[in-house]
mmCIF file of C-alpha atoms in Angstrom:
data_model
loop_
_atom_site.group_PDB
_atom_site.id
_atom_site.type_symbol
_atom_site.label_atom_id
_atom_site.label_comp_id
_atom_site.label_asym_id
_atom_site.label_seq_id
_atom_site.Cartn_x
_atom_site.Cartn_y
_atom_site.Cartn_z
ATOM 1 C CA MET V 1 44.716 -17.660 -15.483
ATOM 2 C CA PRO V 2 47.021 -16.134 -12.576
ATOM 3 C CA ARG V 3 47.278 -17.970 -9.083
ATOM 4 C CA PRO V 4 43.981 -16.001 -7.108
ATOM 5 C CA SER V 5 45.517 -14.336 -4.395
ATOM 6 C CA ARG V 6 46.467 -16.351 -0.271
ATOM 7 C CA TRP V 7 46.592 -13.274 1.270
ATOM 8 C CA PRO V 8 43.243 -12.446 2.778
ATOM 9 C CA GLU V 9 44.454 -16.352 4.385
ATOM 10 C CA ILE V 10 48.176 -15.538 6.158
ATOM 11 C CA LEU V 11 45.976 -12.173 7.615
ATOM 12 C CA GLN V 12 44.031 -13.867 9.091
ATOM 13 C CA ALA V 13 46.377 -16.906 10.263
ATOM 14 C CA ALA V 14 48.643 -14.315 10.867
ATOM 15 C CA GLY V 15 46.303 -13.194 13.483
ATOM 16 C CA GLN V 16 45.250 -16.170 15.239
ATOM 17 C CA GLU V 17 49.122 -17.066 15.211
ATOM 18 C CA PHE V 18 50.086 -14.088 16.901
ATOM 19 C CA ARG V 19 47.279 -14.139 19.452
ATOM 20 C CA GLU V 20 47.547 -17.218 20.516
ATOM 21 C CA HIS V 21 51.016 -17.565 20.149
ATOM 22 C CA GLY V 22 52.793 -14.536 20.304
ATOM 23 C CA TYR V 23 54.895 -12.875 18.187
ATOM 24 C CA GLU V 24 57.903 -13.536 19.929
ATOM 25 C CA ASN V 25 56.396 -17.247 19.718
ATOM 26 C CA ALA V 26 55.109 -17.218 16.195
ATOM 27 C CA THR V 27 56.406 -18.722 13.045
ATOM 28 C CA LEU V 28 55.942 -18.297 9.859
ATOM 29 C CA GLU V 29 56.252 -22.251 9.441
ATOM 30 C CA GLY V 30 53.124 -21.575 11.617
ATOM 31 C CA ILE V 31 51.538 -20.062 10.042
ATOM 32 C CA ALA V 32 51.980 -21.116 6.300
ATOM 33 C CA THR V 33 50.701 -24.269 8.332
ATOM 34 C CA ARG V 34 47.848 -22.937 8.757
ATOM 35 C CA VAL V 35 47.252 -21.411 5.405
ATOM 36 C CA GLY V 36 48.000 -25.238 3.516
ATOM 37 C CA ILE V 37 50.928 -23.396 2.006
ATOM 38 C CA LEU V 38 55.049 -23.641 1.803
ATOM 39 C CA LYS V 39 56.543 -21.399 4.665
ATOM 40 C CA GLY V 40 58.520 -19.894 0.854
ATOM 41 C CA SER V 41 55.269 -18.990 -0.544
ATOM 42 C CA VAL V 42 54.306 -15.869 2.593
ATOM 43 C CA TYR V 43 57.558 -14.816 0.864
ATOM 44 C CA ASN V 44 55.923 -14.288 -1.838
ATOM 45 C CA TYR V 45 53.181 -11.343 0.708
ATOM 46 C CA VAL V 46 56.353 -9.598 3.244
ATOM 47 C CA ASP V 47 59.669 -10.245 3.310
ATOM 48 C CA SER V 48 59.522 -10.066 7.408
ATOM 49 C CA LYS V 49 57.347 -11.664 10.431
ATOM 50 C CA GLU V 50 56.919 -7.771 11.387
ATOM 51 C CA ASP V 51 55.726 -6.890 8.272
ATOM 52 C CA LEU V 52 52.840 -9.751 8.602
ATOM 53 C CA LEU V 53 53.044 -7.951 12.761
ATOM 54 C CA LEU V 54 52.617 -5.002 10.585
ATOM 55 C CA ALA V 55 49.579 -5.621 7.895
ATOM 56 C CA VAL V 56 47.459 -7.990 10.944
ATOM 57 C CA VAL V 57 47.670 -4.463 13.365
ATOM 58 C CA GLU V 58 46.720 -2.144 10.910
ATOM 59 C CA GLN V 59 43.197 -2.722 9.717
ATOM 60 C CA PRO V 60 41.327 -3.033 13.480
ATOM 61 C CA ALA V 61 43.638 -0.142 13.579
ATOM 62 C CA ARG V 62 42.941 2.520 11.203
ATOM 63 C CA ALA V 63 39.196 1.248 11.159
ATOM 64 C CA LEU V 64 38.958 2.854 15.053
ATOM 65 C CA LEU V 65 40.699 5.610 14.264
ATOM 66 C CA ASP V 66 38.297 6.453 11.203
ATOM 67 C CA GLU V 67 35.056 5.653 13.527
ATOM 68 C CA LEU V 68 36.880 7.847 16.435
ATOM 69 C CA GLU V 69 37.056 10.870 13.888
ATOM 70 C CA ARG V 70 33.627 10.305 12.802
ATOM 71 C CA LEU V 71 32.214 10.460 16.224
ATOM 72 C CA LEU V 72 33.998 13.434 17.424
ATOM 73 C CA ALA V 73 32.330 15.250 14.252
ATOM 74 C CA ASP V 74 29.384 14.907 15.996
ATOM 75 C CA THR V 75 29.037 18.182 18.078
ATOM 76 C CA ASP V 76 24.504 17.972 18.705
ATOM 77 C CA SER V 77 24.390 14.572 20.847
ATOM 78 C CA GLY V 78 25.032 14.729 24.488
ATOM 79 C CA VAL V 79 28.200 13.775 26.525
ATOM 80 C CA ALA V 80 26.832 10.812 27.749
ATOM 81 C CA VAL V 81 25.390 9.557 24.036
ATOM 82 C CA ARG V 82 28.708 9.399 22.666
ATOM 83 C CA LEU V 83 31.027 7.897 24.605
ATOM 84 C CA ARG V 84 28.227 5.064 24.985
ATOM 85 C CA GLU V 85 28.469 4.515 20.932
ATOM 86 C CA LEU V 86 32.621 5.162 21.322
ATOM 87 C CA VAL V 87 32.308 1.114 23.713
ATOM 88 C CA ARG V 88 30.004 0.283 20.807
ATOM 89 C CA MET V 89 32.538 1.399 18.236
ATOM 90 C CA GLN V 90 35.084 -0.264 20.232
ATOM 91 C CA ILE V 91 33.753 -3.745 21.004
ATOM 92 C CA ARG V 92 32.135 -3.755 17.403
ATOM 93 C CA ILE V 93 35.918 -3.690 16.522
ATOM 94 C CA PHE V 94 36.567 -6.467 18.011
ATOM 95 C CA SER V 95 34.320 -8.327 16.662
ATOM 96 C CA GLU V 96 35.252 -7.296 13.558
ATOM 97 C CA TYR V 97 38.495 -7.785 13.529
ATOM 98 C CA TYR V 98 38.989 -10.859 16.022
ATOM 99 C CA PRO V 99 41.553 -11.664 16.639
ATOM 100 C CA ALA V 100 43.683 -8.907 14.528
ATOM 101 C CA ALA V 101 41.931 -6.159 17.255
ATOM 102 C CA PHE V 102 44.138 -7.726 20.180
ATOM 103 C CA VAL V 103 46.834 -8.435 18.711
ATOM 104 C CA TYR V 104 47.363 -5.349 18.228
ATOM 105 C CA LEU V 105 46.529 -4.624 21.952
ATOM 106 C CA GLU V 106 48.856 -7.191 22.798
ATOM 107 C CA HIS V 107 51.855 -5.744 20.525
ATOM 108 C CA LEU V 108 51.769 -2.609 21.268
ATOM 109 C CA GLY V 109 54.778 -2.764 23.719
ATOM 110 C CA ARG V 110 56.377 -4.021 21.055
ATOM 111 C CA LEU V 111 54.834 -0.915 18.507
ATOM 112 C CA GLU V 112 56.487 1.554 20.526
ATOM 113 C CA GLN V 113 59.780 -0.277 19.885
ATOM 114 C CA SER V 114 59.256 0.293 16.375
ATOM 115 C CA ALA V 115 59.533 2.990 14.399
ATOM 116 C CA ARG V 116 57.913 1.303 11.651
ATOM 117 C CA PHE V 117 55.040 2.304 14.316
ATOM 118 C CA ALA V 118 55.028 4.931 15.193
ATOM 119 C CA GLU V 119 51.900 5.324 13.550
ATOM 120 C CA PHE V 120 50.004 3.255 15.509
ATOM 121 C CA ARG V 121 51.324 5.526 18.817
ATOM 122 C CA ARG V 122 50.006 8.014 17.124
ATOM 123 C CA MET V 123 46.226 6.974 16.415
ATOM 124 C CA ASP V 124 46.859 5.593 20.735
ATOM 125 C CA ALA V 125 47.500 9.164 22.483
ATOM 126 C CA ARG V 126 44.991 10.281 19.757
ATOM 127 C CA TYR V 127 42.100 7.651 21.222
ATOM 128 C CA MET V 128 43.060 8.281 24.799
ATOM 129 C CA GLU V 129 43.224 12.141 24.158
ATOM 130 C CA ALA V 130 39.226 12.144 22.349
ATOM 131 C CA VAL V 131 38.108 9.792 25.126
ATOM 132 C CA GLU V 132 39.905 12.410 27.548
ATOM 133 C CA ALA V 133 38.273 14.965 25.964
ATOM 134 C CA LEU V 134 34.635 13.453 26.650
ATOM 135 C CA VAL V 135 35.610 12.695 29.977
ATOM 136 C CA ALA V 136 35.979 16.484 30.686
ATOM 137 C CA GLU V 137 33.312 18.017 28.191
ATOM 138 C CA GLY V 138 30.995 15.826 30.754
ATOM 139 C CA ALA V 139 32.250 17.116 33.893
ATOM 140 C CA ALA V 140 32.042 20.873 32.380
ATOM 141 C CA CYS V 141 28.285 20.413 31.110
ATOM 142 C CA GLY V 142 26.870 18.340 35.006
ATOM 143 C CA GLU V 143 26.386 15.107 32.971
ATOM 144 C CA PHE V 144 29.542 13.378 34.825
ATOM 145 C CA SER V 145 30.587 13.950 38.569
ATOM 146 C CA LEU V 146 34.374 12.427 38.725
ATOM 147 C CA ALA V 147 35.517 10.460 41.038
ATOM 148 C CA ALA V 148 39.056 12.082 40.285
ATOM 149 C CA GLU V 149 40.609 14.663 37.550
ATOM 150 C CA PRO V 150 39.316 13.149 33.349
ATOM 151 C CA ARG V 151 42.930 11.998 32.995
ATOM 152 C CA ILE V 152 42.261 9.572 35.483
ATOM 153 C CA VAL V 153 38.513 8.175 34.664
ATOM 154 C CA ALA V 154 39.356 8.085 31.029
ATOM 155 C CA ARG V 155 42.043 5.671 32.031
ATOM 156 C CA ALA V 156 40.086 3.401 33.949
ATOM 157 C CA ILE V 157 37.490 3.288 31.528
ATOM 158 C CA VAL V 158 40.332 2.947 28.114
ATOM 159 C CA GLY V 159 41.405 -0.164 30.588
ATOM 160 C CA MET V 160 38.364 -1.357 31.492
ATOM 161 C CA ILE V 161 37.583 -2.124 27.408
ATOM 162 C CA ASP V 162 41.652 -2.983 26.429
ATOM 163 C CA TRP V 163 41.092 -5.454 29.303
ATOM 164 C CA MET V 164 37.996 -7.705 26.859
ATOM 165 C CA GLN V 165 41.718 -9.254 24.824
ATOM 166 C CA HIS V 166 41.453 -12.036 27.546
ATOM 167 C CA TRP V 167 37.860 -12.183 27.553
ATOM 168 C CA PHE V 168 36.129 -11.402 24.884
ATOM 169 C CA THR V 169 35.020 -13.415 21.521
ATOM 170 C CA PRO V 170 32.423 -12.759 18.998
ATOM 171 C CA HIS V 171 28.853 -14.281 19.854
ATOM 172 C CA GLY V 172 27.172 -12.228 16.795
ATOM 173 C CA GLU V 173 25.828 -8.239 16.286
ATOM 174 C CA GLU V 174 22.686 -8.362 19.253
ATOM 175 C CA GLU V 175 24.562 -10.233 21.472
ATOM 176 C CA ASP V 176 28.019 -8.050 21.468
ATOM 177 C CA LEU V 177 25.944 -4.539 21.218
ATOM 178 C CA ARG V 178 24.251 -6.011 25.362
ATOM 179 C CA LEU V 179 27.593 -6.930 25.784
ATOM 180 C CA ALA V 180 28.548 -2.556 24.983
ATOM 181 C CA ASP V 181 25.777 -1.383 26.778
ATOM 182 C CA GLN V 182 26.404 -3.462 29.716
ATOM 183 C CA ILE V 183 29.745 -2.210 29.784
ATOM 184 C CA PHE V 184 28.840 1.468 29.210
ATOM 185 C CA ALA V 185 25.896 0.698 32.454
ATOM 186 C CA LEU V 186 28.830 0.043 34.752
ATOM 187 C CA ALA V 187 30.869 2.654 33.422
ATOM 188 C CA LEU V 188 27.783 5.768 33.073
ATOM 189 C CA GLY V 189 27.194 4.682 36.954
ATOM 190 C CA GLY V 190 30.952 5.477 37.475
ATOM 191 C CA LEU V 191 30.550 8.123 35.330
ATOM 192 C CA ALA V 192 26.890 9.654 37.019
ATOM 193 C CA ALA V 193 28.509 8.933 40.689
ATOM 194 C CA GLY V 194 31.723 9.613 41.374
ATOM 195 C CA GLY V 195 32.498 12.625 43.096
ATOM 196 C CA SER V 196 29.141 12.187 45.724
ATOM 197 C CA MET V 197 31.352 8.377 46.211
ATOM 198 C CA ARG V 198 33.945 10.347 46.352
ATOM 199 C CA ALA V 199 32.671 12.527 49.171
ATOM 200 C CA MET V 200 31.475 9.526 51.438
ATOM 201 C CA LEU V 201 34.595 7.752 51.222
ATOM 202 C CA GLY V 202 35.577 11.420 52.684
ATOM 203 C CA ALA V 203 34.160 11.328 55.641
ATOM 204 C CA LEU V 204 34.198 8.033 56.432
ATOM 205 C CA PRO V 205 37.205 7.187 58.883
ATOM 206 C CA ASP V 206 41.274 6.356 57.179
ATOM 207 C CA PRO V 207 42.303 2.841 58.400
ATOM 208 C CA LEU V 208 45.963 4.718 57.716
ATOM 209 C CA ALA V 209 45.025 6.903 60.111
ATOM 210 C CA VAL V 210 46.010 5.243 64.184
ATOM 211 C CA ASP V 211 47.074 6.040 66.341
ATOM 212 C CA ALA V 212 50.412 5.362 67.279
ATOM 213 C CA THR V 213 51.329 5.465 70.659
ATOM 214 C CA PRO V 214 52.123 2.785 72.605
#
């Protein structure tokens, strides 16, 4: 009988290796050791370390885009409801594809330098466009009062979520969902009251506008 494939184990081990050591310092030897096979056996599945990076990031990237398209197709729910679901979906993918999803975030710079990863750059741009469109829609319909233009607000929200790569570990569906709602509540406070906060700041004395007279 043919030997069972070790590919799922190699993929998981590669995600852990890239997560802990980064792409430059990760080695095929280290990945093989995690699986309990010889380095040469890894070449039965891939030709290079870059092939492994591509395989590791592909699953969470495609899962995110699939979920995003499903969310964008929902035109019946309010903007806040859809944005909340987007945050929940993002953290669900962080958990389901841990640590591969964070390998993707950590290596975006490298992905941008390689022609092989052009599709992922388009995915990332599509994601940012979707968040910006939701923020702009919320402002246009009166659900949100923004402190800045939609482009800046969208990047602030995505940046807050992406920063989770530095501290998040999965703790089960219920706790992860609670965390997602806490993060969304933090974002929603700024979305709902950002305009009034900006106006309030405008009424405060400008610390830079000091009397320059000696």
